[in-house]
Coordinates of C-alpha atoms in Angstrom, one line a residue:
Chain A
X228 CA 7.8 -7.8 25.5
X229 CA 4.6 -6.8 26.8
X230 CA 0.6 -6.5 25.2
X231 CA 1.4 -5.9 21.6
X232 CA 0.2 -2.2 20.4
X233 CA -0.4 -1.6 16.9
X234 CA 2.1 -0.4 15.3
X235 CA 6.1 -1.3 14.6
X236 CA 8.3 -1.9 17.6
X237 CA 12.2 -2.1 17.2
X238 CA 15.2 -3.6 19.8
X239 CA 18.7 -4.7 19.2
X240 CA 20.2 -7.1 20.8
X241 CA 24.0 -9.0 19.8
X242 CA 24.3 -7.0 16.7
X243 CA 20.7 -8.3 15.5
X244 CA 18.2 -5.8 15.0
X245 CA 14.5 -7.3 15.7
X246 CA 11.6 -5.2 14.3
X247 CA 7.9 -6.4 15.0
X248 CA 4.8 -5.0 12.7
X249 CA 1.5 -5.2 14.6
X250 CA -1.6 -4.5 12.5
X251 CA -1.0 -3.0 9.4
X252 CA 2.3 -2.2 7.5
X253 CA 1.2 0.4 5.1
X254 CA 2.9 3.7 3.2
X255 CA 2.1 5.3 6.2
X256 CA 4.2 4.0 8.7
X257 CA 7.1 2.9 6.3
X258 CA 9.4 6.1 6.8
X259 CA 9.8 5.4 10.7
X260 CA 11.4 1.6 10.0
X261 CA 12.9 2.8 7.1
X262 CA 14.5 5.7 8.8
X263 CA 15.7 3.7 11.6
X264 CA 17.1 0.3 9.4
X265 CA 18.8 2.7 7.5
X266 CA 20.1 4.4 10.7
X267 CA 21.3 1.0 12.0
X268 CA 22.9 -0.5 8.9
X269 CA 25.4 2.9 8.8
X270 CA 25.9 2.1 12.4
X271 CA 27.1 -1.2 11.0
X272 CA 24.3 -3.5 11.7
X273 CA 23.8 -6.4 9.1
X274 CA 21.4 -9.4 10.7
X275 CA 17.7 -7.7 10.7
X276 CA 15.1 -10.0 11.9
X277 CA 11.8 -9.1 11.0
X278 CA 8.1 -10.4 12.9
X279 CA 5.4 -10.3 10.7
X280 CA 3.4 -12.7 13.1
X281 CA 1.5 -10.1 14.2
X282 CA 1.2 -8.2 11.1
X283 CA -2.3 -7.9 9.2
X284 CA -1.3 -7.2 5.7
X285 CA 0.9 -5.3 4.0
X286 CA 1.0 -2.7 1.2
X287 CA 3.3 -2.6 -1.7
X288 CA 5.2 0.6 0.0
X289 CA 6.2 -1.4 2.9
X290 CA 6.9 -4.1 1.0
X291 CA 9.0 -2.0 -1.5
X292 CA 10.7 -0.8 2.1
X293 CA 11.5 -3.8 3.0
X294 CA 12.7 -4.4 -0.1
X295 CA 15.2 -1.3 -0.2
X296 CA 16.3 -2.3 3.1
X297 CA 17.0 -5.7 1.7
X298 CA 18.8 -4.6 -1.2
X299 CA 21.1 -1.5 0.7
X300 CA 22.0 -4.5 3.3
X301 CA 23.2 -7.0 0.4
X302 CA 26.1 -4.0 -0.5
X303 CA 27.3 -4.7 2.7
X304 CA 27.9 -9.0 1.3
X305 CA 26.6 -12.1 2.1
X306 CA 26.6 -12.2 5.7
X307 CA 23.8 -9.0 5.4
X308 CA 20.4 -10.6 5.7
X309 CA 16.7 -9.9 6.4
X310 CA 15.4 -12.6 7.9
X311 CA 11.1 -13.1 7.9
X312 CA 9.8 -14.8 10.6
X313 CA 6.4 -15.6 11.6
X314 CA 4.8 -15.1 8.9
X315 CA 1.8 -16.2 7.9
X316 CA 0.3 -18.0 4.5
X317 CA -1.2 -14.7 3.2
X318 CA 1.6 -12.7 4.1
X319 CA 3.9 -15.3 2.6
X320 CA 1.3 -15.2 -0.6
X321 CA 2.1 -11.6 -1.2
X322 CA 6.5 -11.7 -0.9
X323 CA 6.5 -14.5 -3.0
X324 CA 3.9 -13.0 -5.7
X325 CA 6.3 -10.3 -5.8
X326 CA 9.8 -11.8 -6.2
X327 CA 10.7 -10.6 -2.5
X328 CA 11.2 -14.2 -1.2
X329 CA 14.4 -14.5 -3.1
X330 CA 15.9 -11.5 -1.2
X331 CA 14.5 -12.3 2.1
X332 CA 15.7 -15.1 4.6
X333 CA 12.4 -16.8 5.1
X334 CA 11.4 -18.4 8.9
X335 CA 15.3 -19.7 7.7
X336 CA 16.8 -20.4 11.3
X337 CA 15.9 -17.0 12.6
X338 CA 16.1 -16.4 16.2
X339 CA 13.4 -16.1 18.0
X340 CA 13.0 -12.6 19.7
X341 CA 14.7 -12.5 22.9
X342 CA 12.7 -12.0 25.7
X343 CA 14.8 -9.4 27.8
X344 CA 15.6 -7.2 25.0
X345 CA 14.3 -3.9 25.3
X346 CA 12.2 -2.5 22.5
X347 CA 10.3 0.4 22.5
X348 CA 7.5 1.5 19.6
X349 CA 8.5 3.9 16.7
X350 CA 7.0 6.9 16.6
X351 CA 3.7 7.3 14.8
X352 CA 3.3 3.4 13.0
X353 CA 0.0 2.7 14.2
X354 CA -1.7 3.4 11.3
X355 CA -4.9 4.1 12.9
X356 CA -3.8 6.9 15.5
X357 CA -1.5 8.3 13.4
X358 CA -0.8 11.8 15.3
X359 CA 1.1 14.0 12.9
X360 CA -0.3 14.4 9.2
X361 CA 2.2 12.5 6.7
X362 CA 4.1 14.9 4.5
X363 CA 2.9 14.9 0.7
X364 CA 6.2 15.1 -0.7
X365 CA 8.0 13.3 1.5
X366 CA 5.0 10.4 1.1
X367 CA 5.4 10.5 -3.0
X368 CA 9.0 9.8 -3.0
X369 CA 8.9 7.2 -0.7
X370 CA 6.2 5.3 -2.2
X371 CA 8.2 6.0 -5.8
X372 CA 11.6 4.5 -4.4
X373 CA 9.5 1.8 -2.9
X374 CA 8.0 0.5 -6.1
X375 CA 11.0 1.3 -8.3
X376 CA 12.8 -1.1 -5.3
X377 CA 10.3 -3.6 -6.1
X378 CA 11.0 -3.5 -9.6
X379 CA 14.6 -3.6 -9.1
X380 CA 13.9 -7.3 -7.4
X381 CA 11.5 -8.7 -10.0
X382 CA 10.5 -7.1 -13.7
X383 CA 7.4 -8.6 -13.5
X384 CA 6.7 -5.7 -10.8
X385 CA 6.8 -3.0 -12.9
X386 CA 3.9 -3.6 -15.2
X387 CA 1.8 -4.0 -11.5
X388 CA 2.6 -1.0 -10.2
X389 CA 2.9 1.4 -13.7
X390 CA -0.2 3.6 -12.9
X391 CA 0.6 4.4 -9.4
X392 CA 4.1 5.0 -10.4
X393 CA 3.3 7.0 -13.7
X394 CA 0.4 8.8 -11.4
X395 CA 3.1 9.8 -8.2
X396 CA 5.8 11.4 -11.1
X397 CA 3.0 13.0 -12.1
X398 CA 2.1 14.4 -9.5
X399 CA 5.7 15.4 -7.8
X400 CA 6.4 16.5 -11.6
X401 CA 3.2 19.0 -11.5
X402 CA 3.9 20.2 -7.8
X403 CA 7.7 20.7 -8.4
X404 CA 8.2 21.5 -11.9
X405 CA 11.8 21.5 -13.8
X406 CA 12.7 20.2 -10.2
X407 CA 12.2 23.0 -8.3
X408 CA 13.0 22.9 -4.3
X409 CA 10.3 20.9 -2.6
X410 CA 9.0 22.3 1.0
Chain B
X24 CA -11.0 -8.2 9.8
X25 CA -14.2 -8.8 7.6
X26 CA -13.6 -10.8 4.5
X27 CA -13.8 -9.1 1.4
X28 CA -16.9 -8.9 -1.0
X29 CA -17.9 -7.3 -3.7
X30 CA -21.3 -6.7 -4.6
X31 CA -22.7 -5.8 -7.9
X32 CA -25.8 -4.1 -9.4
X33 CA -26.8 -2.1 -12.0
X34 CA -28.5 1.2 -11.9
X35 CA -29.9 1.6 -15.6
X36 CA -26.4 2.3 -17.6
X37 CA -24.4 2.6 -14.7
X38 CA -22.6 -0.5 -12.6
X39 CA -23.1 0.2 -9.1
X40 CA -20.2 -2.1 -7.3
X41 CA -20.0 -2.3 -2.9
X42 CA -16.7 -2.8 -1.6
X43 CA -16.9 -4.5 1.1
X44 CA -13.6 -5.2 3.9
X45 CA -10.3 -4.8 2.8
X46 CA -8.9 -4.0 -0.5
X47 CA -5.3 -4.9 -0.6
X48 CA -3.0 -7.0 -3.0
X49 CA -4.6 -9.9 -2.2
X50 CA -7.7 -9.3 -2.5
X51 CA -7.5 -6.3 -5.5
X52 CA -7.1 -9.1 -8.2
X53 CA -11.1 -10.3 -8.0
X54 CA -12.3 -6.9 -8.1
X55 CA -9.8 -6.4 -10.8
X56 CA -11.4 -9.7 -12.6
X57 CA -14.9 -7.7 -12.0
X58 CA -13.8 -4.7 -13.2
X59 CA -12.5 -6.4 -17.0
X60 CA -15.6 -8.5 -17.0
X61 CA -17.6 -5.7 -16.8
X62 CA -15.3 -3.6 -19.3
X63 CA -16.1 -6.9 -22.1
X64 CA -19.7 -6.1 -21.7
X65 CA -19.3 -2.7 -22.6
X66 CA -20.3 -1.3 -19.2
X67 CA -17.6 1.4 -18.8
X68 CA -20.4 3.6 -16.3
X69 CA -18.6 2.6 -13.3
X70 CA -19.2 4.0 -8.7
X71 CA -17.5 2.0 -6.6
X72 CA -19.5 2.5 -3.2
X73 CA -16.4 2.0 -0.7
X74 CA -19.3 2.4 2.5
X75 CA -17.8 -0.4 4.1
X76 CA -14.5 -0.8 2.8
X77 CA -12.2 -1.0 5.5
X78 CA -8.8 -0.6 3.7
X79 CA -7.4 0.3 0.3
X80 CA -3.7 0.1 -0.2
X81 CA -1.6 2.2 -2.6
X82 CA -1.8 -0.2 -5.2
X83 CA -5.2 -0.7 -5.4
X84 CA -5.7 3.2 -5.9
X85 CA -3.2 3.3 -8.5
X86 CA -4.6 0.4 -10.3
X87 CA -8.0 1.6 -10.5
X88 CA -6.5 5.6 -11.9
X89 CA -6.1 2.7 -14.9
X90 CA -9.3 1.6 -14.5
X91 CA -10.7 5.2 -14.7
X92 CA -8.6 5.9 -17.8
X93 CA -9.9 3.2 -19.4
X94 CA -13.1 3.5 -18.5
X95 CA -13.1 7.3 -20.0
X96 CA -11.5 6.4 -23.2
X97 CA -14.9 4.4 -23.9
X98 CA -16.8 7.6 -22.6
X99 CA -17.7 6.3 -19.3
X100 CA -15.5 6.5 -16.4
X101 CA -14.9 5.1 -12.7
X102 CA -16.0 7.4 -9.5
X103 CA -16.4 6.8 -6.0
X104 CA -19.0 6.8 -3.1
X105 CA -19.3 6.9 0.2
X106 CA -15.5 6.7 0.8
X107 CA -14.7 6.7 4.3
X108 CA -13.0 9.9 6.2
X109 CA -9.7 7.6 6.8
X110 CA -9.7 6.1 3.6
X111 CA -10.2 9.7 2.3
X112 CA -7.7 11.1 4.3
X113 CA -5.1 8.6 2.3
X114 CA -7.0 9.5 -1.3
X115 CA -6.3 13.4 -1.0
X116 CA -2.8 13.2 0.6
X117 CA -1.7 10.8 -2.7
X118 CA -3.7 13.5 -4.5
X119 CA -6.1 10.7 -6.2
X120 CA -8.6 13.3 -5.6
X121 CA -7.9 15.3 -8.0
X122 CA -8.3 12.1 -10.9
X123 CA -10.9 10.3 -9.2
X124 CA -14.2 12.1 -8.3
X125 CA -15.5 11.7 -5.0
X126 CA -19.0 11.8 -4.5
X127 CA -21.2 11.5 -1.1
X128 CA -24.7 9.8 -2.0
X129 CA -25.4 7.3 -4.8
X130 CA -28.3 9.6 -6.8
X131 CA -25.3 12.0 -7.2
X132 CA -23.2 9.6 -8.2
X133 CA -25.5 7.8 -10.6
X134 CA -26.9 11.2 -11.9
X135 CA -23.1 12.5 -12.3
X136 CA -23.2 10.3 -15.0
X137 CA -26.3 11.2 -16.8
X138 CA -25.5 15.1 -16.2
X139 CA -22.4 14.7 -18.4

């Protein structure tokens, strides 16, 4: 792998799927890895290996994700795992504050990212060049299945996150009332 | 990435906090410690000046939408200053906007309080 850009990059390699966050992970680039773990698991992909060496910090969105990825994989039993690698103390700080190192394989005999795997950068997750404006709607239900993942994982969550996630019903209620069609 | 700091003074009845670097999970908790300190002394007049905040994660927003409620159930309330365009950017897409007001130099946002 070459200079690292910000932003997430993705490869597959022997039924592993390696992902790699440089910079931020934030709400704003969660849809793309979402999108394409959930892509690879229907493909029949179970062994996710994620690098959050280079990774800055992370928001409770991605985390919640992560989390969702975690928790769709487990359906698929005990041989489907995230595994964490690289990460670092404050990164570490924030899984286990919320409950999400008991999902997650943790630097737990993860291989390291092979070198002659292609990868290539998903669209749009650098967070600080993002090029096409994130979708409101699309935005509020991801960050509402995020934190009612994280919830799912550890009870003590949902107290945390109550006001965003009473505040983002709130506002999907008032722009979409009685459930009508979003745009 | 600068650490973060949070600065503190008060501007007759209204507490004039400075975010400074990133406000994320990790570092939300001591401004959240700030924040109920302040709310034990009564001081519920609240402008976060985010000048030279670098980041604020969805959390943090929603957190302090609690704080503002809180802070308006004693009369006062919780506004911002100075936010940056990219951290604005983030505020109006969540449509935190429309709960939290937004203002762009700190006489407005010190005299939004004593206009009320």
């Amino acid at each position: 792998m070459g200079e690292l850009s910000k932003g997430i990059s993705v490869g597959c390699v022997n039924n592993r799927v390696y992902a790699r966050v440089v910079g931020r992970g934030t709400f704003q680039n969660s849809q793309p890895l979402r999108q394409f773990a959930l892509e690879k698991i229907d493909q029949g992909q179970g062994q996710f290996i994620i690098d959050l060496g280079p990774c800055q910090g992370m928001d409770s969105t991605f985390l919640g994700m992560l989390a969702g990825i975690g928790l769709r994989l487990r359906q698929n039993g005990p041989t489907a795992s995230i595994h964490i690698v690289n990460i670092n103390a404050r990164n570490m700080d924030l899984l286990q504050t919320l409950g999400l190192d008991r999902l997650f394989l943790i630097n737990a005999d993860a291989p390291a990212f092979p070198s002659d795997a292609e990868y290539h950068q998903l669209p749009d997750t650098d967070i600080t060049q993002l090029k096409h404006p994130l979708n409101k709607d699309e935005t509020a239900d991801l960050m509402i299945e995020a934190h009612d993942n994280l919830a799912r994982i550890d009870q003590r969550n949902t107290p945390r996150f109550k006001e965003l996630a009473r505040f983002l019903r709130e506002t999907v209620e008032r722009r979409h009332p009685n459930g009508k069609e979003k745009k | 990435m600068k650490d973060f700091r949070i600065d503190h003074e008060s501007r007759g009845p209204v507490q004039l906090i400075r975010l400074v670097g990133s406000l994320d999970m990790y570092s939300f908790p001591r401004l959240e410690s700030q924040l109920n300190a302040l709310f034990q002394q009564g001081r519920y007049s609240l402008v976060l000046d985010c000048r030279d905040l670098d980041y604020i994660g969805s959390a943090g927003l929603g957190a302090l939408i609690g704080f503002a409620k809180q802070a308006r159930e004693h009369n006062g309330d919780l506004r911002l200053l100075n936010v940056p365009e990219r951290i604005y950017k983030i505020i109006e897409l969540l449509g935190f906007t429309k709960v939290l007001q937004v203002h762009q130099t700190e006489d407005d946002a010190v005299g939004s309080f004593q206009a009320k």
